[in-house]
Amino acid sequence: MSEFRIMEIKQSIFADNDKDAECLRQELKEKKTFLLNLMSSPGAGKTTVLTRTIEALKDEMRIGVMEADIDSDVDAHTIAKTGAKVIQLHTGGMCHLDADMTRQGIKGLDIEEMDLAILENVGNLVCPAEFDTGASKNAMILSVPEGDDKPLKYPLMFQVCDVLLINKIDVIEYFDFDLEACKERAKKLNPELKIIPISAKTGEGIEEWAHWLRQEVKTWKEEGE
Ligand SMILES: Nc1nc2c(ncn2[C@@H]2O[C@H](COP(=O)(O)OP(=O)(O)O)[C@@H](O)[C@H]2O)c(=O)[nH]1
Ligand SMILES: [Mg+2]
């Protein structure tokens, strides 16, 4: 028997996505499950950061992961090794998840048993930003090799996120990446944005990130009382 389920999910073209997302968010609050939507371009480090995040928090909360991908199950295998419950969602070619697709995933994950559910969205800086998944909070990863100009090129992604993780900070000396300029560009788009430089490779910044997430999960549960 396989170590995780694979579900084929279809986009619901008729649903009013924003309304559906708001309903899902409310349901999750009542169930006291925090849903994090994690977005980035392919290769920025979502799966590696998730592995680190699970290591940091698994002794204090029950964590489930939904790995969304067009067709593969590579990332679900990686996450399954951490011991966290994981399901693989296949979007059948779609470059993002909407609220109805997320709801289908949540049903497969047995959300009642989770304090923290994490959705690794499809790798893309454009489409996922346009669809509210119903998540409690949105996080994005920008990695150093992608360049400090990405807030200028993909503003919506930076606007819809609550937290920006600037990953692969361990290799910054090899790239012309101006950390301060990047932060300034992101803050101009979204003054509330929390920005944490991290390295999923060395562990730098992971405790600050885990602390942010821990506080958000706690607040979410209190609001659901
Ligand atoms: N140097 C360095 N490499 C990293 C870091 N985080 C991830 N990687 C590497 O970047 C590649 C893509 O990472 P992955 O987590 O699969 O990215 P995803 O496609 O966004 O899920 C892998 O080879 C990782 O080992 C980091 O902080 N520093
Ligand atoms: Mg991945």
JSON list of C-alpha atoms in Angstrom, two decimals, residues 50-213:
[
{"chain": "A", "resi": 50, "resn": "LEU", "atom": "CA", "xyz": [8.37, 22.78, 4.57]},
{"chain": "A", "resi": 51, "resn": "THR", "atom": "CA", "xyz": [10.63, 19.96, 5.72]},
{"chain": "A", "resi": 52, "resn": "ARG", "atom": "CA", "xyz": [12.44, 22.40, 8.06]},
{"chain": "A", "resi": 53, "resn": "THR", "atom": "CA", "xyz": [9.14, 23.85, 9.28]},
{"chain": "A", "resi": 54, "resn": "ILE", "atom": "CA", "xyz": [7.76, 20.42, 10.13]},
{"chain": "A", "resi": 55, "resn": "GLU", "atom": "CA", "xyz": [10.97, 19.56, 12.01]},
{"chain": "A", "resi": 56, "resn": "ALA", "atom": "CA", "xyz": [10.66, 22.78, 14.03]},
{"chain": "A", "resi": 57, "resn": "LEU", "atom": "CA", "xyz": [6.96, 22.43, 14.93]},
{"chain": "A", "resi": 58, "resn": "LYS", "atom": "CA", "xyz": [6.01, 18.74, 14.83]},
{"chain": "A", "resi": 59, "resn": "ASP", "atom": "CA", "xyz": [6.38, 18.19, 18.59]},
{"chain": "A", "resi": 60, "resn": "GLU", "atom": "CA", "xyz": [3.94, 20.99, 19.44]},
{"chain": "A", "resi": 61, "resn": "MET", "atom": "CA", "xyz": [1.21, 20.66, 16.82]},
{"chain": "A", "resi": 62, "resn": "ARG", "atom": "CA", "xyz": [-0.40, 18.18, 14.43]},
{"chain": "A", "resi": 63, "resn": "ILE", "atom": "CA", "xyz": [0.65, 19.06, 10.89]},
{"chain": "A", "resi": 64, "resn": "GLY", "atom": "CA", "xyz": [-0.78, 17.92, 7.57]},
{"chain": "A", "resi": 65, "resn": "VAL", "atom": "CA", "xyz": [0.51, 18.82, 4.12]},
{"chain": "A", "resi": 66, "resn": "MET", "atom": "CA", "xyz": [-1.22, 19.03, 0.74]},
{"chain": "A", "resi": 67, "resn": "GLU", "atom": "CA", "xyz": [1.28, 18.88, -2.09]},
{"chain": "A", "resi": 68, "resn": "ALA", "atom": "CA", "xyz": [-0.25, 20.37, -5.24]},
{"chain": "A", "resi": 69, "resn": "ASP", "atom": "CA", "xyz": [1.36, 19.65, -8.54]},
{"chain": "A", "resi": 70, "resn": "ILE", "atom": "CA", "xyz": [0.32, 19.33, -12.14]},
{"chain": "A", "resi": 71, "resn": "ASP", "atom": "CA", "xyz": [1.10, 15.63, -12.28]},
{"chain": "A", "resi": 72, "resn": "SER", "atom": "CA", "xyz": [4.06, 14.37, -10.20]},
{"chain": "A", "resi": 73, "resn": "ASP", "atom": "CA", "xyz": [4.32, 13.03, -6.65]},
{"chain": "A", "resi": 74, "resn": "VAL", "atom": "CA", "xyz": [8.00, 13.80, -5.99]},
{"chain": "A", "resi": 75, "resn": "ASP", "atom": "CA", "xyz": [7.33, 16.34, -3.22]},
{"chain": "A", "resi": 76, "resn": "ALA", "atom": "CA", "xyz": [4.84, 14.11, -1.37]},
{"chain": "A", "resi": 77, "resn": "HIS", "atom": "CA", "xyz": [7.53, 11.43, -1.07]},
{"chain": "A", "resi": 78, "resn": "THR", "atom": "CA", "xyz": [9.92, 14.01, 0.44]},
{"chain": "A", "resi": 79, "resn": "ILE", "atom": "CA", "xyz": [7.34, 15.24, 2.96]},
{"chain": "A", "resi": 80, "resn": "ALA", "atom": "CA", "xyz": [6.20, 11.70, 3.87]},
{"chain": "A", "resi": 81, "resn": "LYS", "atom": "CA", "xyz": [9.74, 11.08, 5.19]},
{"chain": "A", "resi": 82, "resn": "THR", "atom": "CA", "xyz": [9.23, 13.77, 7.88]},
{"chain": "A", "resi": 83, "resn": "GLY", "atom": "CA", "xyz": [6.41, 11.71, 9.41]},
{"chain": "A", "resi": 84, "resn": "ALA", "atom": "CA", "xyz": [3.78, 14.42, 8.73]},
{"chain": "A", "resi": 85, "resn": "LYS", "atom": "CA", "xyz": [0.55, 13.33, 7.09]},
{"chain": "A", "resi": 86, "resn": "VAL", "atom": "CA", "xyz": [0.67, 14.22, 3.39]},
{"chain": "A", "resi": 87, "resn": "ILE", "atom": "CA", "xyz": [-1.58, 13.95, 0.38]},
{"chain": "A", "resi": 88, "resn": "GLN", "atom": "CA", "xyz": [-0.70, 14.70, -3.22]},
{"chain": "A", "resi": 89, "resn": "LEU", "atom": "CA", "xyz": [-3.16, 16.80, -5.23]},
{"chain": "A", "resi": 90, "resn": "HIS", "atom": "CA", "xyz": [-3.00, 16.61, -9.02]},
{"chain": "A", "resi": 91, "resn": "THR", "atom": "CA", "xyz": [-4.42, 19.70, -10.67]},
{"chain": "A", "resi": 92, "resn": "GLY", "atom": "CA", "xyz": [-4.59, 18.07, -14.11]},
{"chain": "A", "resi": 93, "resn": "GLY", "atom": "CA", "xyz": [-2.62, 20.84, -15.80]},
{"chain": "A", "resi": 94, "resn": "MET", "atom": "CA", "xyz": [-3.99, 23.83, -13.87]},
{"chain": "A", "resi": 95, "resn": "CYS", "atom": "CA", "xyz": [-1.30, 26.27, -12.69]},
{"chain": "A", "resi": 96, "resn": "HIS", "atom": "CA", "xyz": [-3.01, 27.16, -9.40]},
{"chain": "A", "resi": 97, "resn": "LEU", "atom": "CA", "xyz": [-5.57, 25.95, -6.84]},
{"chain": "A", "resi": 98, "resn": "ASP", "atom": "CA", "xyz": [-8.89, 27.66, -6.16]},
{"chain": "A", "resi": 99, "resn": "ALA", "atom": "CA", "xyz": [-11.01, 27.38, -3.02]},
{"chain": "A", "resi": 100, "resn": "ASP", "atom": "CA", "xyz": [-13.05, 24.42, -4.27]},
{"chain": "A", "resi": 101, "resn": "MET", "atom": "CA", "xyz": [-9.93, 22.47, -5.22]},
{"chain": "A", "resi": 102, "resn": "THR", "atom": "CA", "xyz": [-8.46, 23.26, -1.79]},
{"chain": "A", "resi": 103, "resn": "ARG", "atom": "CA", "xyz": [-11.66, 22.06, -0.14]},
{"chain": "A", "resi": 104, "resn": "GLN", "atom": "CA", "xyz": [-11.39, 18.75, -2.01]},
{"chain": "A", "resi": 105, "resn": "GLY", "atom": "CA", "xyz": [-7.82, 18.41, -0.72]},
{"chain": "A", "resi": 106, "resn": "ILE", "atom": "CA", "xyz": [-8.82, 19.25, 2.84]},
{"chain": "A", "resi": 107, "resn": "LYS", "atom": "CA", "xyz": [-11.46, 16.51, 2.79]},
{"chain": "A", "resi": 108, "resn": "GLY", "atom": "CA", "xyz": [-8.74, 14.04, 1.81]},
{"chain": "A", "resi": 109, "resn": "LEU", "atom": "CA", "xyz": [-6.44, 15.23, 4.60]},
{"chain": "A", "resi": 110, "resn": "ASP", "atom": "CA", "xyz": [-8.85, 14.63, 7.53]},
{"chain": "A", "resi": 111, "resn": "ILE", "atom": "CA", "xyz": [-8.64, 18.18, 8.73]},
{"chain": "A", "resi": 112, "resn": "GLU", "atom": "CA", "xyz": [-10.32, 17.46, 12.09]},
{"chain": "A", "resi": 113, "resn": "GLU", "atom": "CA", "xyz": [-7.04, 15.95, 13.22]},
{"chain": "A", "resi": 114, "resn": "MET", "atom": "CA", "xyz": [-4.86, 18.91, 12.23]},
{"chain": "A", "resi": 115, "resn": "ASP", "atom": "CA", "xyz": [-3.76, 22.11, 13.99]},
{"chain": "A", "resi": 116, "resn": "LEU", "atom": "CA", "xyz": [-1.79, 23.26, 10.97]},
{"chain": "A", "resi": 117, "resn": "ALA", "atom": "CA", "xyz": [-2.52, 22.31, 7.37]},
{"chain": "A", "resi": 118, "resn": "ILE", "atom": "CA", "xyz": [-0.08, 23.52, 4.74]},
{"chain": "A", "resi": 119, "resn": "LEU", "atom": "CA", "xyz": [-0.81, 23.75, 1.05]},
{"chain": "A", "resi": 120, "resn": "GLU", "atom": "CA", "xyz": [2.27, 23.71, -1.19]},
{"chain": "A", "resi": 121, "resn": "ASN", "atom": "CA", "xyz": [0.71, 25.48, -4.15]},
{"chain": "A", "resi": 122, "resn": "VAL", "atom": "CA", "xyz": [1.76, 24.91, -7.75]},
{"chain": "A", "resi": 123, "resn": "GLY", "atom": "CA", "xyz": [5.11, 26.60, -8.51]},
{"chain": "A", "resi": 124, "resn": "ASN", "atom": "CA", "xyz": [4.18, 29.86, -10.21]},
{"chain": "A", "resi": 125, "resn": "LEU", "atom": "CA", "xyz": [4.34, 33.57, -9.24]},
{"chain": "A", "resi": 126, "resn": "VAL", "atom": "CA", "xyz": [1.33, 34.61, -11.33]},
{"chain": "A", "resi": 127, "resn": "CYS", "atom": "CA", "xyz": [-1.79, 32.40, -11.28]},
{"chain": "A", "resi": 128, "resn": "PRO", "atom": "CA", "xyz": [-1.80, 31.28, -7.60]},
{"chain": "A", "resi": 129, "resn": "ALA", "atom": "CA", "xyz": [-1.81, 34.95, -6.52]},
{"chain": "A", "resi": 130, "resn": "GLU", "atom": "CA", "xyz": [-5.11, 35.48, -8.34]},
{"chain": "A", "resi": 131, "resn": "PHE", "atom": "CA", "xyz": [-7.08, 32.74, -6.58]},
{"chain": "A", "resi": 132, "resn": "ASP", "atom": "CA", "xyz": [-8.01, 32.91, -2.90]},
{"chain": "A", "resi": 133, "resn": "THR", "atom": "CA", "xyz": [-7.71, 29.33, -1.63]},
{"chain": "A", "resi": 134, "resn": "GLY", "atom": "CA", "xyz": [-9.50, 30.00, 1.67]},
{"chain": "A", "resi": 135, "resn": "ALA", "atom": "CA", "xyz": [-6.21, 29.91, 3.56]},
{"chain": "A", "resi": 136, "resn": "SER", "atom": "CA", "xyz": [-5.83, 31.58, 6.95]},
{"chain": "A", "resi": 137, "resn": "LYS", "atom": "CA", "xyz": [-2.61, 33.20, 5.78]},
{"chain": "A", "resi": 138, "resn": "ASN", "atom": "CA", "xyz": [-0.62, 33.36, 2.54]},
{"chain": "A", "resi": 139, "resn": "ALA", "atom": "CA", "xyz": [3.15, 32.95, 2.48]},
{"chain": "A", "resi": 140, "resn": "MET", "atom": "CA", "xyz": [5.56, 33.24, -0.41]},
{"chain": "A", "resi": 141, "resn": "ILE", "atom": "CA", "xyz": [9.17, 32.32, -0.91]},
{"chain": "A", "resi": 142, "resn": "LEU", "atom": "CA", "xyz": [11.48, 34.34, -3.11]},
{"chain": "A", "resi": 143, "resn": "SER", "atom": "CA", "xyz": [14.91, 32.79, -3.46]},
{"chain": "A", "resi": 144, "resn": "VAL", "atom": "CA", "xyz": [18.10, 34.77, -3.94]},
{"chain": "A", "resi": 145, "resn": "PRO", "atom": "CA", "xyz": [18.98, 33.33, -7.41]},
{"chain": "A", "resi": 146, "resn": "GLU", "atom": "CA", "xyz": [15.64, 34.62, -8.78]},
{"chain": "A", "resi": 147, "resn": "GLY", "atom": "CA", "xyz": [16.74, 38.24, -8.29]},
{"chain": "A", "resi": 148, "resn": "ASP", "atom": "CA", "xyz": [15.73, 41.24, -6.19]},
{"chain": "A", "resi": 149, "resn": "ASP", "atom": "CA", "xyz": [13.54, 42.69, -8.96]},
{"chain": "A", "resi": 150, "resn": "LYS", "atom": "CA", "xyz": [10.72, 40.16, -8.59]},
{"chain": "A", "resi": 151, "resn": "PRO", "atom": "CA", "xyz": [8.46, 42.48, -6.54]},
{"chain": "A", "resi": 152, "resn": "LEU", "atom": "CA", "xyz": [8.54, 44.82, -9.56]},
{"chain": "A", "resi": 153, "resn": "LYS", "atom": "CA", "xyz": [7.63, 42.02, -11.98]},
{"chain": "A", "resi": 154, "resn": "TYR", "atom": "CA", "xyz": [5.04, 40.10, -9.97]},
{"chain": "A", "resi": 155, "resn": "PRO", "atom": "CA", "xyz": [3.45, 42.73, -7.69]},
{"chain": "A", "resi": 156, "resn": "LEU", "atom": "CA", "xyz": [0.17, 40.89, -7.02]},
{"chain": "A", "resi": 157, "resn": "MET", "atom": "CA", "xyz": [1.93, 37.94, -5.39]},
{"chain": "A", "resi": 158, "resn": "PHE", "atom": "CA", "xyz": [3.69, 40.29, -2.95]},
{"chain": "A", "resi": 159, "resn": "GLN", "atom": "CA", "xyz": [0.43, 42.15, -2.29]},
{"chain": "A", "resi": 160, "resn": "VAL", "atom": "CA", "xyz": [-1.65, 39.08, -1.37]},
{"chain": "A", "resi": 161, "resn": "CYS", "atom": "CA", "xyz": [0.94, 37.56, 0.97]},
{"chain": "A", "resi": 162, "resn": "ASP", "atom": "CA", "xyz": [1.21, 38.06, 4.72]},
{"chain": "A", "resi": 163, "resn": "VAL", "atom": "CA", "xyz": [4.79, 36.86, 4.93]},
{"chain": "A", "resi": 164, "resn": "LEU", "atom": "CA", "xyz": [7.72, 36.79, 2.52]},
{"chain": "A", "resi": 165, "resn": "LEU", "atom": "CA", "xyz": [10.55, 34.34, 3.11]},
{"chain": "A", "resi": 166, "resn": "ILE", "atom": "CA", "xyz": [13.72, 35.33, 1.25]},
{"chain": "A", "resi": 167, "resn": "ASN", "atom": "CA", "xyz": [15.33, 31.90, 0.91]},
{"chain": "A", "resi": 168, "resn": "LYS", "atom": "CA", "xyz": [18.81, 30.67, -0.07]},
{"chain": "A", "resi": 169, "resn": "ILE", "atom": "CA", "xyz": [20.38, 33.54, 1.86]},
{"chain": "A", "resi": 170, "resn": "ASP", "atom": "CA", "xyz": [23.42, 31.23, 2.22]},
{"chain": "A", "resi": 171, "resn": "VAL", "atom": "CA", "xyz": [24.37, 31.87, -1.43]},
{"chain": "A", "resi": 172, "resn": "ILE", "atom": "CA", "xyz": [23.79, 35.64, -1.45]},
{"chain": "A", "resi": 173, "resn": "GLU", "atom": "CA", "xyz": [27.48, 36.43, -1.95]},
{"chain": "A", "resi": 174, "resn": "TYR", "atom": "CA", "xyz": [27.42, 34.70, -5.35]},
{"chain": "A", "resi": 175, "resn": "PHE", "atom": "CA", "xyz": [24.51, 36.75, -6.71]},
{"chain": "A", "resi": 176, "resn": "ASP", "atom": "CA", "xyz": [23.85, 40.44, -7.31]},
{"chain": "A", "resi": 177, "resn": "PHE", "atom": "CA", "xyz": [20.95, 40.35, -4.88]},
{"chain": "A", "resi": 178, "resn": "ASP", "atom": "CA", "xyz": [20.36, 43.59, -3.00]},
{"chain": "A", "resi": 179, "resn": "LEU", "atom": "CA", "xyz": [18.48, 42.45, 0.11]},
{"chain": "A", "resi": 180, "resn": "GLU", "atom": "CA", "xyz": [17.57, 45.96, 1.27]},
{"chain": "A", "resi": 181, "resn": "ALA", "atom": "CA", "xyz": [16.33, 47.01, -2.19]},
{"chain": "A", "resi": 182, "resn": "CYS", "atom": "CA", "xyz": [14.22, 43.83, -2.39]},
{"chain": "A", "resi": 183, "resn": "LYS", "atom": "CA", "xyz": [12.69, 44.45, 1.04]},
{"chain": "A", "resi": 184, "resn": "GLU", "atom": "CA", "xyz": [11.96, 48.07, 0.14]},
{"chain": "A", "resi": 185, "resn": "ARG", "atom": "CA", "xyz": [10.24, 47.09, -3.13]},
{"chain": "A", "resi": 186, "resn": "ALA", "atom": "CA", "xyz": [8.13, 44.47, -1.38]},
{"chain": "A", "resi": 187, "resn": "LYS", "atom": "CA", "xyz": [7.16, 46.84, 1.47]},
{"chain": "A", "resi": 188, "resn": "LYS", "atom": "CA", "xyz": [6.16, 49.52, -1.02]},
{"chain": "A", "resi": 189, "resn": "LEU", "atom": "CA", "xyz": [3.62, 47.08, -2.46]},
{"chain": "A", "resi": 190, "resn": "ASN", "atom": "CA", "xyz": [2.52, 45.76, 0.91]},
{"chain": "A", "resi": 191, "resn": "PRO", "atom": "CA", "xyz": [3.50, 47.75, 4.02]},
{"chain": "A", "resi": 192, "resn": "GLU", "atom": "CA", "xyz": [2.10, 45.03, 6.33]},
{"chain": "A", "resi": 193, "resn": "LEU", "atom": "CA", "xyz": [4.28, 42.30, 4.81]},
{"chain": "A", "resi": 194, "resn": "LYS", "atom": "CA", "xyz": [6.45, 40.42, 7.29]},
{"chain": "A", "resi": 195, "resn": "ILE", "atom": "CA", "xyz": [9.83, 39.68, 5.69]},
{"chain": "A", "resi": 196, "resn": "ILE", "atom": "CA", "xyz": [12.17, 36.97, 6.98]},
{"chain": "A", "resi": 197, "resn": "PRO", "atom": "CA", "xyz": [15.49, 36.12, 5.29]},
{"chain": "A", "resi": 198, "resn": "ILE", "atom": "CA", "xyz": [16.10, 32.37, 5.67]},
{"chain": "A", "resi": 199, "resn": "SER", "atom": "CA", "xyz": [18.22, 29.47, 4.48]},
{"chain": "A", "resi": 200, "resn": "ALA", "atom": "CA", "xyz": [16.45, 26.13, 4.39]},
{"chain": "A", "resi": 201, "resn": "LYS", "atom": "CA", "xyz": [19.90, 24.66, 3.84]},
{"chain": "A", "resi": 202, "resn": "THR", "atom": "CA", "xyz": [21.71, 26.03, 6.92]},
{"chain": "A", "resi": 203, "resn": "GLY", "atom": "CA", "xyz": [18.62, 26.67, 9.07]},
{"chain": "A", "resi": 204, "resn": "GLU", "atom": "CA", "xyz": [19.26, 30.43, 9.33]},
{"chain": "A", "resi": 205, "resn": "GLY", "atom": "CA", "xyz": [16.03, 32.32, 10.07]},
{"chain": "A", "resi": 206, "resn": "ILE", "atom": "CA", "xyz": [13.95, 29.14, 10.44]},
{"chain": "A", "resi": 207, "resn": "GLU", "atom": "CA", "xyz": [13.31, 29.74, 14.15]},
{"chain": "A", "resi": 208, "resn": "GLU", "atom": "CA", "xyz": [12.00, 33.25, 13.42]},
{"chain": "A", "resi": 209, "resn": "TRP", "atom": "CA", "xyz": [9.71, 31.80, 10.74]},
{"chain": "A", "resi": 210, "resn": "ALA", "atom": "CA", "xyz": [8.54, 28.98, 13.02]},
{"chain": "A", "resi": 211, "resn": "HIS", "atom": "CA", "xyz": [7.85, 31.55, 15.74]},
{"chain": "A", "resi": 212, "resn": "TRP", "atom": "CA", "xyz": [5.73, 33.65, 13.37]},
{"chain": "A", "resi": 213, "resn": "LEU", "atom": "CA", "xyz": [3.74, 30.57, 12.34]}
]
